[in-house]
Amino acid sequence: KAGVTQTPRYLIKTRGQQVTLSCSPISGHRSVSWYQQTPGQGLQFLFEYFSETQRNKGNFPGRFSGRQFSNSRSEMNVSTLELGDSALYLCASSLVGEVTDTQYFGPGTRLTVL
Amino acid sequence: AQKVTQAQTEISVVEKEDVTLDCVYETRDTTYYLFWYKQPPSGELVFLIRRNSFDEQNEISGRYSWNFQKSTSSFNFTITASQVVDSAVYFCALSEDFYNQGGKLIFGQGTELSVKP
């Protein structure tokens, strides 16, 4: 089975711009979670989607949003980029997103904001 | 509040040494799962193991072993006879059932392991 894929792998943007990241889950997985990884804050949960609905959200400003499509692929969007948004954004998929599920991660998108 | 603490920020060992990575967690729930992930320089988090809160049996997989102790809220990871390829950042993570927090992992700060030849 193919793993979780994320595109693009690298992005460079300037402050004020917006960005969209994409994630394709493992075939058959219906839950997609997003995480932000920075040297200072570590790995932090952004949000989780299941059946095109956001079920859980971390403590991030409204500039961070996401959506999920009927084929379980997910996108996250960051508007009005700030320098502090520079990070590795990781997407993970699991079967149905229950606490018992194992999340499998993609390679991440490294976003640099100049 | 739920929290995962990995007190060791960096560990450096010489190949063939045994090394233990510590993980201490806090949770308000009785049903929860603990995980270990490995992050090599490429960035992708690689799943290593999952344990549930009702199963305190230790587990061994090749050179890897895990010791889960509810009494001390710890889930430690030992690599026996370490190899250079074990060099990576290792994360301990918690998933809990309280308030239906599925899909959300709480990570420790990670331990960077460097194995020198």
Short mmCIF file of C-alpha atoms in Angstrom, two decimals:
data_model
loop_
_atom_site.label_atom_id
_atom_site.label_comp_id
_atom_site.label_asym_id
_atom_site.label_seq_id
_atom_site.Cartn_x
_atom_site.Cartn_y
_atom_site.Cartn_z
CA LYS A 1 0.00 0.00 0.00
CA ALA A 2 1.25 3.46 -0.75
CA GLY A 3 1.94 5.61 2.27
CA VAL A 4 0.72 9.08 3.09
CA THR A 5 1.78 11.59 0.49
CA GLN A 6 2.12 15.32 0.91
CA THR A 7 2.63 18.00 -1.70
CA PRO A 8 4.54 20.12 -2.14
CA ARG A 9 7.55 19.01 -0.12
CA TYR A 10 9.04 22.49 0.10
CA LEU A 11 7.54 25.95 -0.13
CA ILE A 12 8.93 29.42 0.22
CA LYS A 13 6.47 32.27 0.73
CA THR A 14 6.60 35.85 1.91
CA ARG A 15 4.73 37.43 4.79
CA GLY A 16 1.13 38.21 4.04
CA GLN A 17 0.73 35.55 1.38
CA GLN A 18 -1.42 32.49 1.75
CA VAL A 19 -0.53 28.85 1.18
CA THR A 20 -2.33 25.57 0.57
CA LEU A 21 -0.84 22.21 1.46
CA SER A 22 -2.18 18.89 0.29
CA CYS A 23 -2.32 15.44 1.86
CA SER A 24 -3.40 12.11 0.41
CA PRO A 25 -4.03 9.44 3.05
CA ILE A 26 -3.30 5.75 2.88
CA SER A 27 -5.93 4.01 0.80
CA GLY A 28 -8.87 3.08 3.03
CA HIS A 29 -8.03 5.58 5.73
CA ARG A 30 -10.76 8.12 6.35
CA SER A 31 -9.26 10.28 9.08
CA VAL A 32 -6.62 12.90 8.40
CA SER A 33 -4.83 14.88 11.10
CA TRP A 34 -2.47 17.81 10.66
CA TYR A 35 0.46 18.80 12.86
CA GLN A 36 2.89 21.68 12.95
CA GLN A 37 6.47 21.03 13.98
CA THR A 38 8.79 23.86 15.02
CA PRO A 39 12.05 23.82 17.01
CA GLY A 40 10.51 25.93 19.74
CA GLN A 41 7.06 24.41 20.16
CA GLY A 42 7.69 20.87 18.96
CA LEU A 43 4.88 18.87 17.41
CA GLN A 44 1.50 20.46 17.85
CA PHE A 45 -1.90 19.23 16.71
CA LEU A 46 -3.71 21.50 14.27
CA PHE A 47 -6.94 19.70 13.38
CA GLU A 48 -8.49 16.40 12.39
CA TYR A 49 -10.98 15.59 9.64
CA PHE A 50 -13.22 12.61 9.13
CA SER A 51 -15.92 12.25 6.47
CA GLU A 52 -15.32 15.82 5.29
CA THR A 53 -16.01 17.19 8.80
CA GLN A 54 -13.59 18.79 11.20
CA ARG A 55 -14.00 16.91 14.46
CA ASN A 56 -11.15 18.22 16.53
CA LYS A 57 -9.10 21.39 16.54
CA GLY A 58 -5.94 22.46 18.28
CA ASN A 59 -5.10 25.86 19.68
CA PHE A 60 -4.22 27.75 16.52
CA PRO A 61 -5.57 31.04 15.15
CA GLY A 62 -8.30 31.12 12.56
CA ARG A 63 -5.72 31.78 9.83
CA PHE A 64 -5.18 28.04 9.86
CA SER A 65 -7.98 26.15 8.19
CA GLY A 66 -8.51 22.90 6.40
CA ARG A 67 -10.92 20.76 4.54
CA GLN A 68 -11.39 17.19 3.47
CA PHE A 69 -12.79 15.89 0.24
CA SER A 70 -15.03 12.91 -0.40
CA ASN A 71 -12.02 10.78 -1.36
CA SER A 72 -10.49 11.57 2.09
CA ARG A 73 -7.76 13.76 0.63
CA SER A 74 -7.22 16.83 2.73
CA GLU A 75 -5.87 20.33 2.32
CA MET A 76 -4.81 22.86 4.87
CA ASN A 77 -4.63 26.56 4.24
CA VAL A 78 -2.73 29.27 6.05
CA SER A 79 -3.71 32.80 5.24
CA THR A 80 -1.80 36.03 5.91
CA LEU A 81 1.43 34.20 6.57
CA GLU A 82 3.67 35.30 9.43
CA LEU A 83 7.34 34.56 9.99
CA GLY A 84 6.40 32.28 12.87
CA ASP A 85 4.46 30.02 10.51
CA SER A 86 7.74 28.67 9.16
CA ALA A 87 7.60 25.01 10.11
CA LEU A 88 7.37 21.44 8.98
CA TYR A 89 3.72 20.58 8.44
CA LEU A 90 2.96 16.92 8.87
CA CYS A 91 -0.15 15.10 7.84
CA ALA A 92 -1.18 11.74 9.31
CA SER A 93 -3.89 9.31 8.36
CA SER A 94 -5.69 6.59 10.29
CA LEU A 95 -8.61 4.31 9.67
CA VAL A 96 -11.35 6.26 11.42
CA GLY A 97 -9.50 8.56 13.80
CA GLU A 98 -10.50 6.80 17.00
CA VAL A 99 -8.23 6.90 20.03
CA THR A 100 -7.36 3.26 19.32
CA ASP A 101 -6.09 3.99 15.80
CA THR A 102 -2.47 4.32 14.84
CA GLN A 103 -1.65 7.42 12.84
CA TYR A 104 0.74 7.07 9.92
CA PHE A 105 2.61 10.14 8.85
CA GLY A 106 3.63 11.59 5.53
CA PRO A 107 7.03 13.13 4.76
CA GLY A 108 5.82 16.63 5.54
CA THR A 109 5.83 19.99 3.78
CA ARG A 110 8.57 22.37 4.87
CA LEU A 111 7.25 25.91 4.72
CA THR A 112 9.60 28.87 4.92
CA VAL A 113 8.12 32.33 5.33
CA LEU A 114 10.43 35.24 4.42
CA ALA B 1 -4.07 18.06 31.95
CA GLN B 2 -2.64 15.72 29.38
CA LYS B 3 1.07 16.00 28.89
CA VAL B 4 4.05 13.97 27.70
CA THR B 5 7.53 14.66 29.02
CA GLN B 6 10.76 13.44 27.50
CA ALA B 7 13.34 14.88 29.84
CA GLN B 8 16.33 13.81 27.76
CA THR B 9 16.82 16.33 24.97
CA GLU B 10 19.92 14.72 23.48
CA ILE B 11 21.71 11.43 24.05
CA SER B 12 24.98 10.40 22.50
CA VAL B 13 26.26 6.84 22.63
CA VAL B 14 28.86 4.73 20.91
CA GLU B 15 27.75 1.94 18.64
CA LYS B 16 26.83 -1.31 20.43
CA GLU B 17 25.93 0.47 23.65
CA ASP B 18 22.44 0.01 25.08
CA VAL B 19 20.38 3.18 25.48
CA THR B 20 17.08 3.94 27.19
CA LEU B 21 14.83 6.82 26.22
CA ASP B 22 12.51 7.99 28.97
CA CYS B 23 8.87 9.03 28.60
CA VAL B 24 6.55 10.18 31.37
CA TYR B 25 2.92 11.05 30.70
CA GLU B 26 -0.02 12.69 32.44
CA THR B 27 -3.63 11.95 31.59
CA ARG B 28 -7.02 12.30 33.22
CA ASP B 29 -8.35 9.28 31.38
CA THR B 30 -8.37 5.59 32.21
CA THR B 31 -8.41 4.59 28.55
CA TYR B 32 -5.48 5.86 26.58
CA TYR B 33 -2.82 4.77 24.13
CA LEU B 34 0.88 5.44 24.08
CA PHE B 35 3.07 5.52 21.00
CA TRP B 36 6.68 5.82 20.01
CA TYR B 37 7.71 7.34 16.69
CA LYS B 38 11.12 7.74 15.07
CA GLN B 39 11.97 10.79 12.99
CA PRO B 40 15.08 10.39 10.84
CA PRO B 41 16.66 13.43 9.15
CA SER B 42 14.27 13.04 6.21
CA GLY B 43 11.50 14.31 8.49
CA GLU B 44 8.87 11.60 8.21
CA LEU B 45 7.60 10.20 11.50
CA VAL B 46 7.90 6.42 11.50
CA PHE B 47 5.58 4.46 13.76
CA LEU B 48 7.34 2.05 16.13
CA ILE B 49 4.85 0.82 18.71
CA ARG B 50 1.43 1.35 20.28
CA ARG B 51 0.34 0.26 23.79
CA ASN B 52 -3.03 0.62 25.45
CA SER B 53 -3.53 1.55 29.07
CA PHE B 54 -4.80 -1.90 30.02
CA ASP B 55 -1.81 -3.83 28.77
CA GLU B 56 1.28 -3.44 30.92
CA GLN B 57 3.20 -6.29 29.39
CA ASN B 58 6.62 -5.30 28.19
CA GLU B 59 7.29 -5.76 24.51
CA ILE B 60 10.37 -6.72 22.59
CA SER B 61 10.89 -6.37 18.87
CA GLY B 62 14.38 -7.27 17.75
CA ARG B 63 16.78 -4.80 19.36
CA TYR B 64 13.90 -2.63 20.59
CA SER B 65 12.04 -3.10 23.84
CA TRP B 66 9.45 -1.07 25.70
CA ASN B 67 8.69 -0.92 29.41
CA PHE B 68 5.24 0.39 30.36
CA GLN B 69 4.58 1.11 34.04
CA LYS B 70 1.25 2.66 34.99
CA SER B 71 2.34 3.09 38.60
CA THR B 72 4.96 5.62 37.52
CA SER B 73 3.17 6.80 34.34
CA SER B 74 6.17 5.87 32.26
CA PHE B 75 6.65 4.25 28.89
CA ASN B 76 10.38 3.86 28.33
CA PHE B 77 12.09 2.66 25.17
CA THR B 78 15.36 0.73 25.12
CA ILE B 79 17.56 0.07 22.13
CA THR B 80 19.98 -2.79 22.68
CA ALA B 81 23.31 -2.85 20.87
CA SER B 82 22.67 0.48 19.19
CA GLN B 83 23.67 1.08 15.58
CA VAL B 84 24.48 4.20 13.61
CA VAL B 85 21.18 3.79 11.73
CA ASP B 86 19.35 4.30 15.01
CA SER B 87 20.41 7.94 15.01
CA ALA B 88 17.20 9.98 14.86
CA VAL B 89 14.80 11.97 17.00
CA TYR B 90 12.41 9.76 18.95
CA PHE B 91 9.01 10.94 20.07
CA CYS B 92 6.68 9.53 22.66
CA ALA B 93 3.01 10.38 22.15
CA LEU B 94 -0.32 10.00 23.96
CA SER B 95 -3.83 9.51 22.60
CA GLU B 96 -6.67 9.63 25.12
CA ASP B 97 -10.35 8.89 25.02
CA PHE B 98 -11.53 11.65 27.33
CA TYR B 99 -13.95 13.95 25.53
CA ASN B 100 -13.49 11.86 22.41
CA GLN B 101 -10.09 13.17 21.47
CA GLY B 102 -9.60 10.77 18.63
CA GLY B 103 -7.33 11.86 15.86
CA LYS B 104 -5.19 13.90 18.20
CA LEU B 105 -1.76 12.90 19.43
CA ILE B 106 0.02 14.75 22.21
CA PHE B 107 3.74 14.56 21.69
CA GLY B 108 6.70 14.90 23.97
CA GLN B 109 9.50 17.25 22.97
CA GLY B 110 11.53 14.40 21.51
CA THR B 111 14.92 12.92 22.30
CA GLU B 112 17.67 13.26 19.73
CA LEU B 113 19.75 10.11 19.72
CA SER B 114 23.18 10.16 18.16
CA VAL B 115 24.98 6.85 17.74
CA LYS B 116 28.64 7.23 16.88
CA PRO B 117 30.67 4.51 15.18
#
